Short mmCIF file of C-alpha atoms and ligand atoms in Angstrom, two decimals:
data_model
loop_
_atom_site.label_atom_id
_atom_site.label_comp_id
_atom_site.label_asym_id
_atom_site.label_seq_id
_atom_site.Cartn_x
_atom_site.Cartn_y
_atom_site.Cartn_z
CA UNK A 227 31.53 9.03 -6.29
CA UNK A 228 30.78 5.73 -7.56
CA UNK A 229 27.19 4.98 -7.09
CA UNK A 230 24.27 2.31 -7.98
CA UNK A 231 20.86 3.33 -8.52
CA UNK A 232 17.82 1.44 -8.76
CA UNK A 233 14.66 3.16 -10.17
CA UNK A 234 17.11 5.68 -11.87
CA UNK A 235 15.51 5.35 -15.20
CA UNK A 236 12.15 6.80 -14.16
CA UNK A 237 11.05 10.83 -13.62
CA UNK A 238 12.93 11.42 -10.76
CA UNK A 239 15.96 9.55 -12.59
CA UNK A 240 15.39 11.52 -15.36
CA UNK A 241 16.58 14.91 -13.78
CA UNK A 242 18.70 12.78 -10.80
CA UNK A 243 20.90 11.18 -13.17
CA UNK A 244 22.20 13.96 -16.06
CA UNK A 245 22.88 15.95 -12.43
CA UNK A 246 25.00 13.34 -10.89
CA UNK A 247 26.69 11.82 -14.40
CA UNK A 248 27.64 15.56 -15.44
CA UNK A 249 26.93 17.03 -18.91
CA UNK A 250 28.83 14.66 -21.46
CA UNK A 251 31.13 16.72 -22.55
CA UNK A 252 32.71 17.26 -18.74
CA UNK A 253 35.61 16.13 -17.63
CA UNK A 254 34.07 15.01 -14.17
CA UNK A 255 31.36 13.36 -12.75
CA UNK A 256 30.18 10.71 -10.65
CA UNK A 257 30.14 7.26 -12.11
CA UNK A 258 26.49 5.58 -12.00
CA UNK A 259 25.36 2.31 -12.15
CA UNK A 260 21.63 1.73 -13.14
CA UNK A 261 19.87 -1.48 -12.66
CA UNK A 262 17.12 -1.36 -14.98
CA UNK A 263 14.53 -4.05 -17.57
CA UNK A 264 15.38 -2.15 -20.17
CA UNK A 265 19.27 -1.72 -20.27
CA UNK A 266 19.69 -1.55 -23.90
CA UNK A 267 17.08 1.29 -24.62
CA UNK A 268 18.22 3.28 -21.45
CA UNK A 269 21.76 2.80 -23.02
CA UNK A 270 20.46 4.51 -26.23
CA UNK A 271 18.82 7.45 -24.15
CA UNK A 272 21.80 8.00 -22.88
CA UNK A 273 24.16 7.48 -26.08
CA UNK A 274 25.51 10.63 -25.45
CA UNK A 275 27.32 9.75 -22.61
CA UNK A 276 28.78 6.17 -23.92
CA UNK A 277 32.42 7.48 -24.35
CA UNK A 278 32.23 9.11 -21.12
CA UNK A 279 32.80 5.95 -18.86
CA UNK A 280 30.53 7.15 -16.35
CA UNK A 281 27.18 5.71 -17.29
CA UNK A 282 26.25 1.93 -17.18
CA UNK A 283 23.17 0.11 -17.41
CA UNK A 284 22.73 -3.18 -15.75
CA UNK A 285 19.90 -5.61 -15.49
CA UNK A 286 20.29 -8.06 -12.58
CA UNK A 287 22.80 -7.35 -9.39
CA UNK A 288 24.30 -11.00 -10.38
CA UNK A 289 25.76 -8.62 -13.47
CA UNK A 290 28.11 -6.41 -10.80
CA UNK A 291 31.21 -8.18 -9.84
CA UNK A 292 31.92 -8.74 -5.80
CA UNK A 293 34.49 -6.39 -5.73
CA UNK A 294 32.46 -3.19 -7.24
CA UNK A 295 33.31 -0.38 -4.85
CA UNK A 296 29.82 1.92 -4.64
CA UNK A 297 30.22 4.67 -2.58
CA UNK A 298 26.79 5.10 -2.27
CA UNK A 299 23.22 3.08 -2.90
CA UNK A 300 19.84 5.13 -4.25
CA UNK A 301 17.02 2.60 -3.90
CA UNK A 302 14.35 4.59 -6.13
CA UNK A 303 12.65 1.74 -7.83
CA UNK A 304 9.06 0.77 -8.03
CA UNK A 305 6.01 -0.19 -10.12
CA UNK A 306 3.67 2.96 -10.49
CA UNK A 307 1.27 2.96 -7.52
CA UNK A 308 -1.11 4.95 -9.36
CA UNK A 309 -1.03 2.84 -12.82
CA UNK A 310 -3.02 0.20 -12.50
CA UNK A 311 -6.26 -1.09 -9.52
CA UNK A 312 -4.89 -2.68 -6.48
CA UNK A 313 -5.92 -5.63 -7.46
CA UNK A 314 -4.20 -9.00 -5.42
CA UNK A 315 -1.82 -9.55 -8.32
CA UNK A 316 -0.98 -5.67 -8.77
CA UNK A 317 -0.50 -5.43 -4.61
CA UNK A 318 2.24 -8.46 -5.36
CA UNK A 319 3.88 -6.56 -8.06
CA UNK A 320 3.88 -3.06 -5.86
CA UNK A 321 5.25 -5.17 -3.28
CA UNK A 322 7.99 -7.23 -5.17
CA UNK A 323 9.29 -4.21 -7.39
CA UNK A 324 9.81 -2.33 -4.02
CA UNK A 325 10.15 -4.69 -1.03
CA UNK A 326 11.86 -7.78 -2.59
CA UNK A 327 14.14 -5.78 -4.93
CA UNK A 328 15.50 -3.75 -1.44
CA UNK A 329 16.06 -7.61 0.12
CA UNK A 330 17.82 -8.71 -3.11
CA UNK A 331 19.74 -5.42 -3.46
CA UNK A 332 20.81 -6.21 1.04
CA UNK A 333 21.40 -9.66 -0.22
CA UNK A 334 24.14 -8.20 -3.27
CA UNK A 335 25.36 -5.65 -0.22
CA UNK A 336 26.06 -8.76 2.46
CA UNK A 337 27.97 -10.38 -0.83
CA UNK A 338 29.70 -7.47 -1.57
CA UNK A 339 33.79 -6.63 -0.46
CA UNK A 340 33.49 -2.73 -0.17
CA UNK A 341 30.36 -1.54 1.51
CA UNK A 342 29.06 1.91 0.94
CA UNK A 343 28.85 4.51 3.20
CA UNK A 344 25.06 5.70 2.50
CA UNK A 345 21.97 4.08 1.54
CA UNK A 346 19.26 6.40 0.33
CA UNK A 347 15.57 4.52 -0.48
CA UNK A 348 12.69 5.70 -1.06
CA UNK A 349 8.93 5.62 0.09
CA UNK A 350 6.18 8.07 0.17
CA UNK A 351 4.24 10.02 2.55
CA UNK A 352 1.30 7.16 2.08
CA UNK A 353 3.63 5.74 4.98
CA UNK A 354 1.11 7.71 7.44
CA UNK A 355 -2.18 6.40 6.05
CA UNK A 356 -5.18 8.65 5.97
CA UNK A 357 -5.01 11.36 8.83
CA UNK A 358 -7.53 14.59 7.35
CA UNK A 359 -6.23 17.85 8.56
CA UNK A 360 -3.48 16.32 10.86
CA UNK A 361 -0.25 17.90 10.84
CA UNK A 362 2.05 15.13 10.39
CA UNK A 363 6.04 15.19 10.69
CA UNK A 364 8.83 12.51 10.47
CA UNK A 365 7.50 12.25 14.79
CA UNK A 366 4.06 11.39 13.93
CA UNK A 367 2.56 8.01 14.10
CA UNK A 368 0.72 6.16 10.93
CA UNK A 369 -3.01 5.12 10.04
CA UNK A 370 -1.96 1.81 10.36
CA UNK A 371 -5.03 0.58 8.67
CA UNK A 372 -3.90 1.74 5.04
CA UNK A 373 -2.48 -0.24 1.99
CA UNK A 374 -0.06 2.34 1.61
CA UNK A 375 1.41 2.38 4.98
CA UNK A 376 1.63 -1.38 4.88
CA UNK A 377 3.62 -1.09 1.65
CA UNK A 378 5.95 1.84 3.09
CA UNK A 379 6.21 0.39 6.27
CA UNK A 380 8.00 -3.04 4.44
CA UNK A 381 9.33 -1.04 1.92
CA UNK A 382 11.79 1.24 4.87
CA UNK A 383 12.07 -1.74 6.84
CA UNK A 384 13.81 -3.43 4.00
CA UNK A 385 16.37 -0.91 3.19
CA UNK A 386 16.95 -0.34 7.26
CA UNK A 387 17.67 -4.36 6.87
CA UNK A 388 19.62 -4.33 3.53
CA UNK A 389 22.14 -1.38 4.57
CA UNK A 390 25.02 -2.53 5.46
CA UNK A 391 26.29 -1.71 9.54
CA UNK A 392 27.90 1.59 9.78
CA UNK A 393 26.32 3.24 6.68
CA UNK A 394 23.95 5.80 6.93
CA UNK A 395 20.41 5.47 5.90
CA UNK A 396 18.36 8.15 4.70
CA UNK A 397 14.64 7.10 3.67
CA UNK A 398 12.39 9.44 1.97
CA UNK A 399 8.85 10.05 2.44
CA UNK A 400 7.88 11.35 -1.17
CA UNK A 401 5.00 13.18 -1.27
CA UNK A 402 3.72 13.89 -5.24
CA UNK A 403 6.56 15.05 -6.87
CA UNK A 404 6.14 17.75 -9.79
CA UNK A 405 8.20 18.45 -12.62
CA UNK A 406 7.74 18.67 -16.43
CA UNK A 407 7.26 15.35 -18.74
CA UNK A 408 6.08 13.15 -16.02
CA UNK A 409 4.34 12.63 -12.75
CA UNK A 410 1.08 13.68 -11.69
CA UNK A 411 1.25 16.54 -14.00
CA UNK A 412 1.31 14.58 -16.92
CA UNK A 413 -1.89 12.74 -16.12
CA UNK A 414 -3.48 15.69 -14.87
CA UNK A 415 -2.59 18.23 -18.03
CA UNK A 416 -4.55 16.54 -20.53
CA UNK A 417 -7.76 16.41 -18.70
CA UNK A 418 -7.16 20.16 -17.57
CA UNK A 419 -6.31 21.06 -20.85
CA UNK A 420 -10.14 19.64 -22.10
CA UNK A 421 -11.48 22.34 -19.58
CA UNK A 422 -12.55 19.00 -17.50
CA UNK A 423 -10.16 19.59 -14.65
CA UNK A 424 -12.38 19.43 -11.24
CA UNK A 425 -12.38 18.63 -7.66
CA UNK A 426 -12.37 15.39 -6.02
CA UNK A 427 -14.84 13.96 -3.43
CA UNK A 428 -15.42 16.80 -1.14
CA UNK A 429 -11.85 18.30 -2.42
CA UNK A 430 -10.61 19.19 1.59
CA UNK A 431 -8.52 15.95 1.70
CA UNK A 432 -4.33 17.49 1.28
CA UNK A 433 -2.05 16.92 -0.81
CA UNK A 434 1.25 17.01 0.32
CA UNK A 435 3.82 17.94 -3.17
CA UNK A 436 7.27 18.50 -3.84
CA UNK A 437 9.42 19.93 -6.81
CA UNK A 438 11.13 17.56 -8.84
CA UNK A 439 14.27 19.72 -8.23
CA UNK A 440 14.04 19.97 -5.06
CA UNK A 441 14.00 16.19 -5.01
CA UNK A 442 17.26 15.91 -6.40
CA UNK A 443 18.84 19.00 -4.74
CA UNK A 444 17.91 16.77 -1.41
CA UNK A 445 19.81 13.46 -2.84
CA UNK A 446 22.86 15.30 -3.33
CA UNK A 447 22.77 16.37 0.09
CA UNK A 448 22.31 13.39 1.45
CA UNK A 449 25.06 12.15 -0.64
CA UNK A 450 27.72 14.15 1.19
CA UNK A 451 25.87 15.56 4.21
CA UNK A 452 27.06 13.14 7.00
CA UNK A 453 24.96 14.85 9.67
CA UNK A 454 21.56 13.47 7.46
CA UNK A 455 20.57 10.12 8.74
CA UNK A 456 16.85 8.47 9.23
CA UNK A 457 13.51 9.04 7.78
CA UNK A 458 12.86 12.41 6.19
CA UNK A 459 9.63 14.27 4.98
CA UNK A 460 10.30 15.24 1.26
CA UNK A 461 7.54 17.63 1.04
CA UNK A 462 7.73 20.97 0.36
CA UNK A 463 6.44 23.07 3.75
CA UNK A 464 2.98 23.89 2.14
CA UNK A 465 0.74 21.16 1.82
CA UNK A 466 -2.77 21.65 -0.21
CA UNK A 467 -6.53 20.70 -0.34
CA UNK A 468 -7.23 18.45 -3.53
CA UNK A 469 -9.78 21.92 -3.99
CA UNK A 470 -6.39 24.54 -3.45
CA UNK A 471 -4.59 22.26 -5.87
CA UNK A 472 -7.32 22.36 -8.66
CA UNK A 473 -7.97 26.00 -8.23
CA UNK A 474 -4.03 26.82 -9.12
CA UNK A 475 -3.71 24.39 -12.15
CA UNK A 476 -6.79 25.44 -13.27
CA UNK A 477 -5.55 29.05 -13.03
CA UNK A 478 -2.39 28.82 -14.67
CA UNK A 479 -3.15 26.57 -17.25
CA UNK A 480 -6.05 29.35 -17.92
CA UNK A 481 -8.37 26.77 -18.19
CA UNK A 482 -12.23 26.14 -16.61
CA UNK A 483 -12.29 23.73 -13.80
CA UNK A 484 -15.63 23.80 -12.41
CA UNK A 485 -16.26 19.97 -12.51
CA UNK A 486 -16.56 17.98 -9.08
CA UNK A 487 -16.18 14.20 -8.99
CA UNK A 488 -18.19 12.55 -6.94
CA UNK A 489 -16.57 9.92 -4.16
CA UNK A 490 -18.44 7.56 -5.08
CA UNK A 491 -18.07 7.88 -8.68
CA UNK A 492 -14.37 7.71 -8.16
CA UNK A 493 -14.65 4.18 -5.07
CA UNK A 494 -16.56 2.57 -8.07
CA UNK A 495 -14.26 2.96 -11.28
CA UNK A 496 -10.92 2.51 -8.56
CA UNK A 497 -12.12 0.57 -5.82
CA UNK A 498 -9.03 0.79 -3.11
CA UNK A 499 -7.10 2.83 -5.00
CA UNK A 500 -9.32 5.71 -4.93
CA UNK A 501 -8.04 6.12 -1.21
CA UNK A 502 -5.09 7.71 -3.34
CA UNK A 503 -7.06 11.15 -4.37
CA UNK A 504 -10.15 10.63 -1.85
CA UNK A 505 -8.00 10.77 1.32
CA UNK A 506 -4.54 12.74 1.94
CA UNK A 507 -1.87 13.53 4.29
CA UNK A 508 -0.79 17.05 5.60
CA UNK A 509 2.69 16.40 5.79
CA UNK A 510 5.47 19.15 6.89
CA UNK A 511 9.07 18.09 5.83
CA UNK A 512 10.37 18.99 9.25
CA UNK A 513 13.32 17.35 9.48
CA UNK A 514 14.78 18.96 6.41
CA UNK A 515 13.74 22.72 7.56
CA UNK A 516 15.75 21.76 10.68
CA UNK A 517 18.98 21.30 9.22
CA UNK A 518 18.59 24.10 7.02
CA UNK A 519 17.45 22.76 3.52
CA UNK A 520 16.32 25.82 1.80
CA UNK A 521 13.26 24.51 -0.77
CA UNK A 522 13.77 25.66 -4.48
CA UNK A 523 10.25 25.90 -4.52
CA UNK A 524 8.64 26.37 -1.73
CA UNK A 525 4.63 27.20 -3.10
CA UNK A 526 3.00 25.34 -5.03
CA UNK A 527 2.29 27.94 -7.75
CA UNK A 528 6.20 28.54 -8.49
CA UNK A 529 6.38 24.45 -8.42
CA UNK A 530 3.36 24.15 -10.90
CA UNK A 531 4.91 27.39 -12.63
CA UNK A 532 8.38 26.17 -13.20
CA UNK A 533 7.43 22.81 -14.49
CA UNK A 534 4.43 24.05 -16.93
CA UNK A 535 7.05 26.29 -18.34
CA UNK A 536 9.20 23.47 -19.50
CA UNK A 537 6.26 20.82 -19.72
CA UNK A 538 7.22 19.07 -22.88
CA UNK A 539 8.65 14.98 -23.36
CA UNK A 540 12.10 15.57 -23.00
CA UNK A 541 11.90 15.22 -19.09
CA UNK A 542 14.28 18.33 -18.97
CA UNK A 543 15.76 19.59 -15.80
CA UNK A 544 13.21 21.75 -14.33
N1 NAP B 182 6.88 10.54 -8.57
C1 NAP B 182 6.15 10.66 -7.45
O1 NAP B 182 5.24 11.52 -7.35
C2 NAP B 182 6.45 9.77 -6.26
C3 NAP B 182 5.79 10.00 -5.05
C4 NAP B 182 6.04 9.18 -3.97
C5 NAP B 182 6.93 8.11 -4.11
N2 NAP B 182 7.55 7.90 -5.30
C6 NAP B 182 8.44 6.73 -5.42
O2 NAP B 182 9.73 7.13 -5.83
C7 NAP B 182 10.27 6.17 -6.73
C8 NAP B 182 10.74 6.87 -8.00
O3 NAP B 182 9.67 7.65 -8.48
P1 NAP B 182 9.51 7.98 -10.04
O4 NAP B 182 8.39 8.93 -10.16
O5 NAP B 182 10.84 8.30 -10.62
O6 NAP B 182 9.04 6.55 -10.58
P2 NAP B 182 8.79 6.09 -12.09
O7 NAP B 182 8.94 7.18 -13.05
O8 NAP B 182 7.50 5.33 -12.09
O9 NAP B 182 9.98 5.07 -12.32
C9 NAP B 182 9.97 3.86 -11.65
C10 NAP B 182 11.33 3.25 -11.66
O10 NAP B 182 11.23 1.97 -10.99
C11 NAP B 182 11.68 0.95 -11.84
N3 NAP B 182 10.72 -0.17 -11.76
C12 NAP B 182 9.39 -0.11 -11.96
N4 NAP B 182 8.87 -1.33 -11.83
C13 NAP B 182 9.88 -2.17 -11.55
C14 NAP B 182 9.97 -3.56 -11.34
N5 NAP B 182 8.88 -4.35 -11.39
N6 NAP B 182 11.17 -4.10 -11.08
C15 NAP B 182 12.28 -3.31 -11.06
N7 NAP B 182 12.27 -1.98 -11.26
C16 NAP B 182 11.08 -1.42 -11.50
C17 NAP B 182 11.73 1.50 -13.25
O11 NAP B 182 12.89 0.97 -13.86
P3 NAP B 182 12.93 0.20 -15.27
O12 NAP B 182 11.58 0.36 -15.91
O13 NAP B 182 14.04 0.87 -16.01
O14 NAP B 182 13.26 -1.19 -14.91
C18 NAP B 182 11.88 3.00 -13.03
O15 NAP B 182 13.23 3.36 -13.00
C19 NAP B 182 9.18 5.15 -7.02
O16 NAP B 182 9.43 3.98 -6.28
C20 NAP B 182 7.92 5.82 -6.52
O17 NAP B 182 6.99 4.91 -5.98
C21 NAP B 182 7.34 8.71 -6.38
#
């Protein structure tokens, strides 16, 4: 297949793209396209694969020529939501690097001869807004009041807009993703690894997680799988309480977690964004159990397992 990816250089990249690309020394692979700021380091990070054809890096659409012939689109990119306060300017960036990107990628797609047949972009299971103990699936209706579903809500309506008539869309409702090197793991392991791990607010708000494989093992799916089409859950089935989640870590990583941070403590250093670890969604990936996706990891323990075993900077497969 011969496929453009935006976000492709980030953590989910990082395991999506060696899958796709195929080791360097293989005959086969896809052929990727990556639109990325930083072309010429991603180009060294990937030196490996130079004489290999398959790999390119590119840093504005205007670089691909009309009559490129993608197969298929994966819209992944974004500025982190959990890097910096949502302040006015930061809500601009969250929303340019996601919503105007998707309109200039539909405006490159309207340009372009060959259309292709798939469009797979993400978003995040922020789309529903705050809803407690709620079981939410791809049929369930938002907390429209949220900053997150705002920003999902324009970021799937964009990609339903840029994909060209006929192709399929697929948009995914991310919840955390874990894997080693990256992710909420890496913010979390260092403070674990002090012994100040600890719960959050009252610690009963959920926390709906998926593998980082299990991630990928979806995209490729989607890739192929005709019969996938429309918004999908990419949660694993077992949601947990901020408390659940602490209580694991803390257990595997051997390490004391007794600590509670206070609401309040956490509204005043994050303002808005604290509504990112104070509140939660209990999502259930429905959609995918129904046609038969089989999760890789399907607890959170063998998630949290499997990515602490390989937790070092390489960003390895997991
Ligand atoms: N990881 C999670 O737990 C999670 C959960 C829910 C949703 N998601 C969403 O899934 C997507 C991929 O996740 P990830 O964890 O792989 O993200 P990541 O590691 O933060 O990588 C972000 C990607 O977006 C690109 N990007 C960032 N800011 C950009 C900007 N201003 N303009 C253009 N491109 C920009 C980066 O490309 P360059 O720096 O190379 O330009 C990078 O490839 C993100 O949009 C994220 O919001 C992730």
């Amino acid at each position: 297949m011969n496929i453009l990816i935006t976000g492709g250089t980030g953590f989910i990249g990082a395991q999506l793209v060696p899958v796709l690309v195929g080791a360097p020394d293989q005959a086969q692979g896809d052929h990727l396209t990556l639109l990325t700021r930083q072309p010429e380091k991603m180009a060294k990070h990937y030196a490996a694969w130079a004489d290999t054809g398959r790999l390119r890096f590119v840093s504005s659409l205007d670089a691909l020529a009309r009559d490129e012939a993608f197969d298929a689109v994966i819209n992944l990119a974004g500025e982190g939501i959990a890097d910096k306060p949502w302040t006015t300017q930061r809500k601009l960036e969250l929303h340019a690097s996601r919503v105007l990107l998707t309109e200039s990628l539909g405006d490159w797609l309207r340009r372009a001869k060959h259309k292709p047949n798939v469009l797979i972009s993400g978003s995040a299971v922020g789309w529903y807004g705050s809803q407690g103990e709620r079981i939410l699936d791809e049929e369930s209706s938002a907390e429209s009041g949220d900053y997150t579903h705002h920003l999902c809500r324009d970021w799937e309506a964009a990609a339903l807009a840029a994909a060209p008539a006929n192709a399929r869309v697929c948009t995914l409702r991310l919840g955390v993703v874990i894997g080693p090197g990256g992710g909420m793991l890496r913010r979390l392991l260092p403070v674990f690894g002090l012994g100040l791990g600890g719960v959050l607010g009252n610690g009963e708000q959920y926390l709906s997680w998926v593998s980082r494989s299990d991630v990928v093992q979806v995209v490729l799916r989607m890739l192929t799988d005709r019969s996938l089409h429309g918004v999908f859950n990419l949660t694993a089935p077992a949601p947990v309480s901020n408390a659940e989640f602490t209580r694991t870590l803390a257990r595997l990583l051997r390490r004391p977690a007794f600590l509670r941070v206070p609401a309040s403590v956490l509204k005043l250093g994050l303002g808005e964004m604290s509504t990112l670890l104070l509140d939660g969604q209990r999502v259930m990936p429905s959609r995918l159990l129904s046609a038969d996706y089989r999760f890789l990891h399907s607890t959170l323990e063998d998630a949290l397992r499997s990515a602490l075993s390989r937790n070092d900077s390489s960003r390895d497969n997991d």
